[in-house]
Amino acid sequence: MTAVTDQDPTEHTDRPEDAHKRGGAADRSAPDGERATRTDSTETWDDGLIARRVAETAEGDRFPMTDNRSAVPPTVTPLVYEESLRSRLEALRELVGLSRTRLDSRTLSGAGRVLDEASARRRLSGQHTVVAIAGATGSGKSQLFNALAGVTISETGVRRPTTAAPIACSWSDGAAGLIERLGIPPRLRRRPLPTGDGESPLRGLVLIDLPDHDSAAVQHRRHVDRILALVDAVIWVVDPEKYADAVLHERYLRPMAAHAEVMFVVLNQIDRLPGEAAEQVLDDLRRLLDEDGIALGEYGEPGTTVLALSALTGDGLGELREALGQFVSERGAPNRRISADVDIAAARLWPVYATQRRTGLSEQAREEFSDRLADAVGATAAGEAAERAWLRNANRACGTPWLRLWRWYQDRGEPTTGRLPSRTQADEEATARQRVEQAVRTVADRASAGLPAPWAQAVREAAVRGSQGLPEALDELTARAGVPSGRPPRPGWWPVAVLTQAGMTILQFLGGLWLLGQIIGVVAPNLGVPVLLMVIGIVGGPLIEWSCRMAARGPARRYGLEAERRLREAAAGCGRARVLDPVAAELLRYREVREQYGRVIGAGR
């Protein structure tokens, strides 16, 4: 048998000084851990000891090795994924692409590895199924490996660890790319013993014998972990003593529960169990697997196949060979393996994509944000000021000359009516800035509520970036969109009211002049007419002023509301462009990735 040391399995150069160590009784008598690594001949694949043992067991037939120097390489048909799996992989690729600027590389590394491995596996043979045999020290996995191959390929023995490097055995040609992907050098590649019964039922199988997963050598465990992430399926070999080992269940079986459909769990060495003990141990093994969350393939349901056998006596070996042959002939293991990898990657990404509540920015939140900005710029106060300015202008235009003269005397020196109150004072500016900051914080909190942490952070950052310079922008647009300076516009009835008020004043003057003429004696005495004219003028003037004031309330209110509306719309537009639109863009990106994530987890269910 081939003795394998801790030499790097990826090293292809054989040492000439080791050639004299091949074969001989002295080699068989040497301890397992001290045997030198066998190297391949430059002319043939004969490694001496294996050839002699095959000759002893196969009546002179030479053991067939994998020869990559074939002049005509076999045609390799690439793997074709199922439509649902292709859709999930495309969605996962889109998901990773959309998330690179929002999530750290460590979070996306698992999904990236799945995409890379899926792409690498797709380019390789779809006619082969790579199955690894894994187990603990002394479980008999190498013995089972040899039994399936029909010839001693992997070294077995009492001294541990026995298998120091992975060994590959392919039942058909065209698997070189798959084996190279596992990093197994040509000197550790084998072919099974020909059965002579035509095509083997295991045709398409590539069997890998792994080192012990609980080996004391760190390099051995690294081989196991690396290759388990690349193979299409795994046969876990356990024995009656360590089938409940915590390391096996917690480090391997439980994390690989999603791969139940591409796993076999074999209870080996049942020849050591008396009576019905084998069935009892097998039932307990099924219980442990069920606790690990591994679905069992019983009663026609998809899941892990659990078998009991003895690689030493061959008891139950035929059942495993039959199940393995059917498994390989279906050629569905690569699809199921990659699909399970996608499931695991999606499960790990669940916290950064999934949410249990409705997310987004409601219309009510948008309106409240706009109202807060309008309050910050004083839109309501500006509208009220515009209304008062309109009324004041109406009163001045339609009032009696005496009242207008008195008001002119009182208002001289005051600023022109209709102008907005000054907002340059320090306390007013500070208050406005605080209101703007509070509005931004409120809308950011509402928009990010319920989002996973990375996307909530992205939404808040977008709101903060947009708020920079927002108070200054609001001040600038307030000066442009506020109430214009000067007098408010006048309605069409104002000239009529002014002429009528002038007529009332003329009547007062006429009545007064008439009375004065009577007093002087220029006009004949007649008190009735001049007094009536003066009364009409005196009473009519205030009456016209009051009527105009009542009539001006509607237009003044509309004028104030229009001024407030313009200022509100200007503030809302500024806030929308600087804060709401960036926040909405982040929410849209999250909805896109959430949709892709739904495709990733939903297409396979």
CSV table of N, CA and C in Angstrom, one decimal, residues 330-438:
chain,number,residue,atom,x,y,z
A,330,GLU,N,-27.6,9.9,-11.2
A,330,GLU,CA,-28.6,11.0,-11.3
A,330,GLU,C,-27.9,12.3,-11.7
A,331,ARG,N,-26.6,12.4,-11.4
A,331,ARG,CA,-25.8,13.6,-11.8
A,331,ARG,C,-26.4,14.9,-11.2
A,332,GLY,N,-27.1,14.8,-10.1
A,332,GLY,CA,-27.7,16.0,-9.6
A,332,GLY,C,-27.0,16.5,-8.4
A,333,ALA,N,-26.0,15.9,-7.9
A,333,ALA,CA,-25.3,16.3,-6.7
A,333,ALA,C,-24.7,17.7,-6.8
A,334,PRO,N,-24.0,18.0,-7.9
A,334,PRO,CA,-23.4,19.4,-8.0
A,334,PRO,C,-24.5,20.5,-7.9
A,335,ASN,N,-25.6,20.3,-8.5
A,335,ASN,CA,-26.7,21.3,-8.4
A,335,ASN,C,-27.2,21.4,-7.0
A,336,ARG,N,-27.4,20.2,-6.4
A,336,ARG,CA,-27.9,20.3,-5.0
A,336,ARG,C,-26.9,20.9,-4.0
A,337,ARG,N,-25.6,20.6,-4.3
A,337,ARG,CA,-24.5,21.1,-3.4
A,337,ARG,C,-24.5,22.6,-3.5
A,338,ILE,N,-24.4,23.2,-4.8
A,338,ILE,CA,-24.4,24.6,-4.9
A,338,ILE,C,-25.6,25.3,-4.4
A,339,SER,N,-26.8,24.6,-4.6
A,339,SER,CA,-28.0,25.2,-4.1
A,339,SER,C,-28.0,25.3,-2.6
A,340,ALA,N,-27.5,24.3,-1.9
A,340,ALA,CA,-27.3,24.3,-0.5
A,340,ALA,C,-26.3,25.4,0.0
A,341,ASP,N,-25.3,25.6,-0.8
A,341,ASP,CA,-24.3,26.7,-0.5
A,341,ASP,C,-25.0,28.0,-0.6
A,342,VAL,N,-25.9,28.2,-1.6
A,342,VAL,CA,-26.6,29.4,-1.7
A,342,VAL,C,-27.5,29.6,-0.6
A,343,ASP,N,-28.2,28.5,-0.1
A,343,ASP,CA,-29.1,28.6,1.1
A,343,ASP,C,-28.3,29.1,2.3
A,344,ILE,N,-27.1,28.6,2.5
A,344,ILE,CA,-26.3,28.9,3.6
A,344,ILE,C,-25.9,30.4,3.5
A,345,ALA,N,-25.4,30.8,2.3
A,345,ALA,CA,-25.0,32.2,2.2
A,345,ALA,C,-26.2,33.1,2.4
A,346,ALA,N,-27.4,32.8,1.9
A,346,ALA,CA,-28.5,33.6,2.1
A,346,ALA,C,-28.9,33.7,3.6
A,347,ALA,N,-28.8,32.6,4.3
A,347,ALA,CA,-29.1,32.6,5.7
A,347,ALA,C,-28.2,33.5,6.5
A,348,ARG,N,-26.9,33.5,6.1
A,348,ARG,CA,-26.0,34.4,6.8
A,348,ARG,C,-26.2,35.8,6.5
A,349,LEU,N,-26.8,36.1,5.3
A,349,LEU,CA,-27.1,37.5,4.9
A,349,LEU,C,-28.4,38.0,5.4
A,350,TRP,N,-29.2,37.1,6.0
A,350,TRP,CA,-30.5,37.5,6.5
A,350,TRP,C,-30.5,38.7,7.3
A,351,PRO,N,-29.6,38.9,8.3
A,351,PRO,CA,-29.7,40.0,9.2
A,351,PRO,C,-29.5,41.4,8.5
A,352,VAL,N,-28.8,41.4,7.3
A,352,VAL,CA,-28.5,42.6,6.7
A,352,VAL,C,-29.4,42.9,5.5
A,353,TYR,N,-30.4,42.1,5.3
A,353,TYR,CA,-31.4,42.3,4.2
A,353,TYR,C,-32.8,42.2,4.7
A,354,ALA,N,-33.1,41.3,5.6
A,354,ALA,CA,-34.5,41.1,5.9
A,354,ALA,C,-35.0,42.0,7.0
A,355,THR,N,-36.3,42.3,7.0
A,355,THR,CA,-36.9,43.1,8.0
A,355,THR,C,-38.3,42.5,8.2
A,356,GLN,N,-38.8,42.7,9.4
A,356,GLN,CA,-40.1,42.1,9.8
A,356,GLN,C,-41.2,43.2,9.7
A,357,ARG,N,-40.9,44.4,9.3
A,357,ARG,CA,-41.9,45.4,9.2
A,357,ARG,C,-41.8,46.2,7.9
A,358,ARG,N,-42.9,46.9,7.6
A,358,ARG,CA,-42.9,47.7,6.4
A,358,ARG,C,-41.9,48.9,6.5
A,359,THR,N,-41.1,49.1,5.5
A,359,THR,CA,-40.1,50.2,5.5
A,359,THR,C,-40.4,51.2,4.5
A,360,GLY,N,-39.8,52.3,4.6
A,360,GLY,CA,-40.0,53.4,3.6
A,360,GLY,C,-40.4,54.7,4.2
A,361,LEU,N,-40.6,55.7,3.4
A,361,LEU,CA,-40.9,57.0,3.9
A,361,LEU,C,-42.4,57.3,3.5
A,362,SER,N,-43.2,57.4,4.4
A,362,SER,CA,-44.7,57.6,4.2
A,362,SER,C,-44.9,59.0,3.7
A,363,GLU,N,-46.1,59.2,3.1
A,363,GLU,CA,-46.5,60.5,2.6
A,363,GLU,C,-46.7,61.5,3.8
A,364,GLN,N,-47.1,60.9,4.9
A,364,GLN,CA,-47.3,61.7,6.1
A,364,GLN,C,-46.0,62.2,6.6
A,365,ALA,N,-44.9,61.4,6.6
A,365,ALA,CA,-43.6,61.8,7.1
A,365,ALA,C,-43.0,62.9,6.1
A,366,ARG,N,-43.3,62.7,4.9
A,366,ARG,CA,-42.8,63.8,3.9
A,366,ARG,C,-43.5,65.1,4.2
A,367,GLU,N,-44.8,65.1,4.4
A,367,GLU,CA,-45.6,66.3,4.7
A,367,GLU,C,-45.1,67.0,6.0
A,368,GLU,N,-44.9,66.1,7.0
A,368,GLU,CA,-44.4,66.7,8.3
A,368,GLU,C,-43.0,67.3,8.1
A,369,PHE,N,-42.2,66.7,7.3
A,369,PHE,CA,-40.9,67.3,7.1
A,369,PHE,C,-41.0,68.6,6.4
A,370,SER,N,-41.8,68.7,5.4
A,370,SER,CA,-42.0,70.0,4.7
A,370,SER,C,-42.6,71.0,5.6
A,371,ASP,N,-43.5,70.6,6.5
A,371,ASP,CA,-44.1,71.6,7.5
A,371,ASP,C,-43.1,72.1,8.4
A,372,ARG,N,-42.2,71.2,8.9
A,372,ARG,CA,-41.1,71.6,9.8
A,372,ARG,C,-40.2,72.7,9.1
A,373,LEU,N,-39.9,72.4,7.8
A,373,LEU,CA,-39.0,73.4,7.1
A,373,LEU,C,-39.8,74.7,6.9
A,374,ALA,N,-41.1,74.6,6.7
A,374,ALA,CA,-41.9,75.8,6.5
A,374,ALA,C,-41.9,76.6,7.8
A,375,ASP,N,-42.0,75.9,8.9
A,375,ASP,CA,-41.9,76.6,10.2
A,375,ASP,C,-40.6,77.3,10.4
A,376,ALA,N,-39.5,76.6,10.0
A,376,ALA,CA,-38.2,77.1,10.1
A,376,ALA,C,-38.0,78.4,9.4
A,377,VAL,N,-38.6,78.5,8.2
A,377,VAL,CA,-38.4,79.7,7.4
A,377,VAL,C,-39.5,80.7,7.7
A,378,GLY,N,-40.4,80.4,8.6
A,378,GLY,CA,-41.5,81.3,9.0
A,378,GLY,C,-42.5,81.6,7.9
A,379,ALA,N,-42.9,80.5,7.3
A,379,ALA,CA,-43.9,80.7,6.2
A,379,ALA,C,-45.2,81.2,6.7
A,380,THR,N,-45.7,80.7,7.8
A,380,THR,CA,-47.0,81.1,8.4
A,380,THR,C,-46.9,82.6,8.7
A,381,ALA,N,-45.8,83.0,9.4
A,381,ALA,CA,-45.7,84.4,9.8
A,381,ALA,C,-45.6,85.3,8.6
A,382,ALA,N,-44.9,84.8,7.6
A,382,ALA,CA,-44.7,85.6,6.4
A,382,ALA,C,-46.1,85.8,5.7
A,383,GLY,N,-46.9,84.8,5.7
A,383,GLY,CA,-48.3,84.9,5.1
A,383,GLY,C,-49.1,85.9,5.9
A,384,GLU,N,-49.0,85.8,7.2
A,384,GLU,CA,-49.8,86.7,8.0
A,384,GLU,C,-49.3,88.2,7.8
A,385,ALA,N,-48.0,88.3,7.7
A,385,ALA,CA,-47.5,89.7,7.5
A,385,ALA,C,-48.0,90.2,6.1
A,386,ALA,N,-48.0,89.3,5.1
A,386,ALA,CA,-48.5,89.8,3.8
A,386,ALA,C,-49.9,90.2,3.9
A,387,GLU,N,-50.7,89.4,4.6
A,387,GLU,CA,-52.2,89.7,4.8
A,387,GLU,C,-52.4,91.1,5.5
A,388,ARG,N,-51.6,91.3,6.5
A,388,ARG,CA,-51.7,92.6,7.2
A,388,ARG,C,-51.3,93.7,6.3
A,389,ALA,N,-50.2,93.5,5.6
A,389,ALA,CA,-49.8,94.5,4.7
A,389,ALA,C,-50.8,94.9,3.6
A,390,TRP,N,-51.5,93.9,3.1
A,390,TRP,CA,-52.5,94.1,2.1
A,390,TRP,C,-53.7,94.9,2.7
A,391,LEU,N,-54.1,94.5,3.9
A,391,LEU,CA,-55.2,95.3,4.6
A,391,LEU,C,-54.8,96.7,4.9
A,392,ARG,N,-53.5,96.9,5.3
A,392,ARG,CA,-53.1,98.2,5.7
A,392,ARG,C,-53.0,99.1,4.4
A,393,ASN,N,-52.6,98.5,3.3
A,393,ASN,CA,-52.6,99.2,2.1
A,393,ASN,C,-54.0,99.6,1.6
A,394,ALA,N,-55.0,98.7,1.8
A,394,ALA,CA,-56.3,99.0,1.5
A,394,ALA,C,-56.9,100.1,2.3
A,395,ASN,N,-56.6,100.0,3.6
A,395,ASN,CA,-57.1,101.1,4.5
A,395,ASN,C,-56.6,102.4,4.1
A,396,ARG,N,-55.3,102.5,3.7
A,396,ARG,CA,-54.7,103.7,3.4
A,396,ARG,C,-55.3,104.2,2.0
A,397,ALA,N,-55.6,103.3,1.1
A,397,ALA,CA,-56.1,103.7,-0.2
A,397,ALA,C,-57.5,104.2,-0.1
A,398,CYS,N,-58.3,103.6,0.7
A,398,CYS,CA,-59.8,103.8,0.7
A,398,CYS,C,-60.3,104.6,1.9
A,399,GLY,N,-59.4,105.0,2.8
A,399,GLY,CA,-59.8,105.7,4.0
A,399,GLY,C,-60.1,107.2,3.7
A,400,THR,N,-60.7,107.9,4.6
A,400,THR,CA,-61.0,109.3,4.5
A,400,THR,C,-59.7,110.1,4.5
A,401,PRO,N,-59.7,111.2,3.8
A,401,PRO,CA,-58.5,112.0,3.8
A,401,PRO,C,-58.0,112.4,5.1
A,402,TRP,N,-58.9,112.7,6.0
A,402,TRP,CA,-58.4,113.1,7.4
A,402,TRP,C,-57.8,111.9,8.1
A,403,LEU,N,-58.4,110.7,8.0
A,403,LEU,CA,-57.8,109.6,8.6
A,403,LEU,C,-56.4,109.2,8.0
A,404,ARG,N,-56.4,109.3,6.7
A,404,ARG,CA,-55.1,109.0,6.0
A,404,ARG,C,-54.1,110.0,6.3
A,405,LEU,N,-54.4,111.2,6.5
A,405,LEU,CA,-53.4,112.2,7.0
A,405,LEU,C,-52.9,111.9,8.4
A,406,TRP,N,-53.8,111.5,9.2
A,406,TRP,CA,-53.4,111.1,10.6
A,406,TRP,C,-52.5,109.9,10.6
A,407,ARG,N,-52.9,108.9,9.8
A,407,ARG,CA,-52.0,107.7,9.7
A,407,ARG,C,-50.7,108.0,9.1
A,408,TRP,N,-50.7,108.8,8.1
A,408,TRP,CA,-49.4,109.2,7.5
A,408,TRP,C,-48.5,109.8,8.5
A,409,TYR,N,-49.1,110.7,9.3
A,409,TYR,CA,-48.3,111.3,10.3
A,409,TYR,C,-47.7,110.3,11.3
A,410,GLN,N,-48.5,109.3,11.7
A,410,GLN,CA,-48.0,108.3,12.6
A,410,GLN,C,-47.0,107.3,12.0
A,411,ASP,N,-47.2,107.0,10.7
A,411,ASP,CA,-46.4,105.9,10.1
A,411,ASP,C,-45.1,106.4,9.4
A,412,ARG,N,-45.0,107.8,9.4
A,412,ARG,CA,-43.8,108.3,8.7
A,412,ARG,C,-42.6,107.9,9.5
A,413,GLY,N,-41.6,107.5,8.9
A,413,GLY,CA,-40.4,107.0,9.6
A,413,GLY,C,-40.4,105.5,9.7
A,414,GLU,N,-41.6,104.8,9.5
A,414,GLU,CA,-41.6,103.3,9.6
A,414,GLU,C,-41.2,102.8,8.2
A,415,PRO,N,-40.7,101.5,8.2
A,415,PRO,CA,-40.3,100.9,6.9
A,415,PRO,C,-41.5,100.7,6.0
A,416,THR,N,-41.2,100.6,4.7
A,416,THR,CA,-42.2,100.4,3.7
A,416,THR,C,-43.1,99.2,4.0
A,417,THR,N,-44.4,99.3,3.9
A,417,THR,CA,-45.2,98.1,4.2
A,417,THR,C,-45.0,97.0,3.2
A,418,GLY,N,-45.3,95.8,3.7
A,418,GLY,CA,-45.2,94.6,2.8
A,418,GLY,C,-43.9,93.9,2.9
A,419,ARG,N,-42.9,94.5,3.6
A,419,ARG,CA,-41.6,93.8,3.7
A,419,ARG,C,-41.6,92.8,4.8
A,420,LEU,N,-40.8,91.7,4.6
A,420,LEU,CA,-40.7,90.7,5.6
A,420,LEU,C,-39.9,91.1,6.8
A,421,PRO,N,-40.2,90.7,8.0
A,421,PRO,CA,-39.4,91.0,9.1
A,421,PRO,C,-38.0,90.5,9.0
A,422,SER,N,-37.1,91.2,9.6
A,422,SER,CA,-35.7,90.8,9.4
A,422,SER,C,-35.4,89.5,10.1
A,423,ARG,N,-34.6,88.5,9.5
A,423,ARG,CA,-34.3,87.2,10.0
A,423,ARG,C,-32.8,87.1,10.2
A,424,THR,N,-32.1,88.2,10.4
A,424,THR,CA,-30.7,88.2,10.5
A,424,THR,C,-30.2,88.2,11.9
A,425,GLN,N,-31.1,88.3,12.9
A,425,GLN,CA,-30.7,88.3,14.3
A,425,GLN,C,-30.2,87.0,14.7
A,426,ALA,N,-29.3,87.0,15.6
A,426,ALA,CA,-28.6,85.7,16.0
A,426,ALA,C,-29.5,84.7,16.6
A,427,ASP,N,-30.4,85.2,17.5
A,427,ASP,CA,-31.3,84.2,18.1
A,427,ASP,C,-32.3,83.6,17.1
A,428,GLU,N,-32.8,84.4,16.2
A,428,GLU,CA,-33.7,83.8,15.2
A,428,GLU,C,-33.0,82.8,14.3
A,429,GLU,N,-31.8,83.2,13.9
A,429,GLU,CA,-31.0,82.2,13.0
A,429,GLU,C,-30.7,80.9,13.7
A,430,ALA,N,-30.4,81.0,15.0
A,430,ALA,CA,-30.1,79.8,15.8
A,430,ALA,C,-31.4,78.9,15.9
A,431,THR,N,-32.5,79.6,16.2
A,431,THR,CA,-33.7,78.9,16.3
A,431,THR,C,-34.1,78.2,15.0
A,432,ALA,N,-33.9,78.9,13.9
A,432,ALA,CA,-34.3,78.3,12.6
A,432,ALA,C,-33.3,77.1,12.3
A,433,ARG,N,-32.1,77.2,12.6
A,433,ARG,CA,-31.1,76.2,12.3
A,433,ARG,C,-31.5,74.9,13.2
A,434,GLN,N,-31.8,75.1,14.4
A,434,GLN,CA,-32.2,74.0,15.3
A,434,GLN,C,-33.5,73.3,14.7
A,435,ARG,N,-34.4,74.1,14.2
A,435,ARG,CA,-35.6,73.5,13.6
A,435,ARG,C,-35.3,72.7,12.4
A,436,VAL,N,-34.4,73.2,11.6
A,436,VAL,CA,-34.0,72.4,10.4
A,436,VAL,C,-33.3,71.1,10.8
A,437,GLU,N,-32.4,71.2,11.7
A,437,GLU,CA,-31.7,70.0,12.2
A,437,GLU,C,-32.7,69.0,12.8
A,438,GLN,N,-33.6,69.4,13.5
A,438,GLN,CA,-34.6,68.5,14.1
A,438,GLN,C,-35.4,67.9,13.1
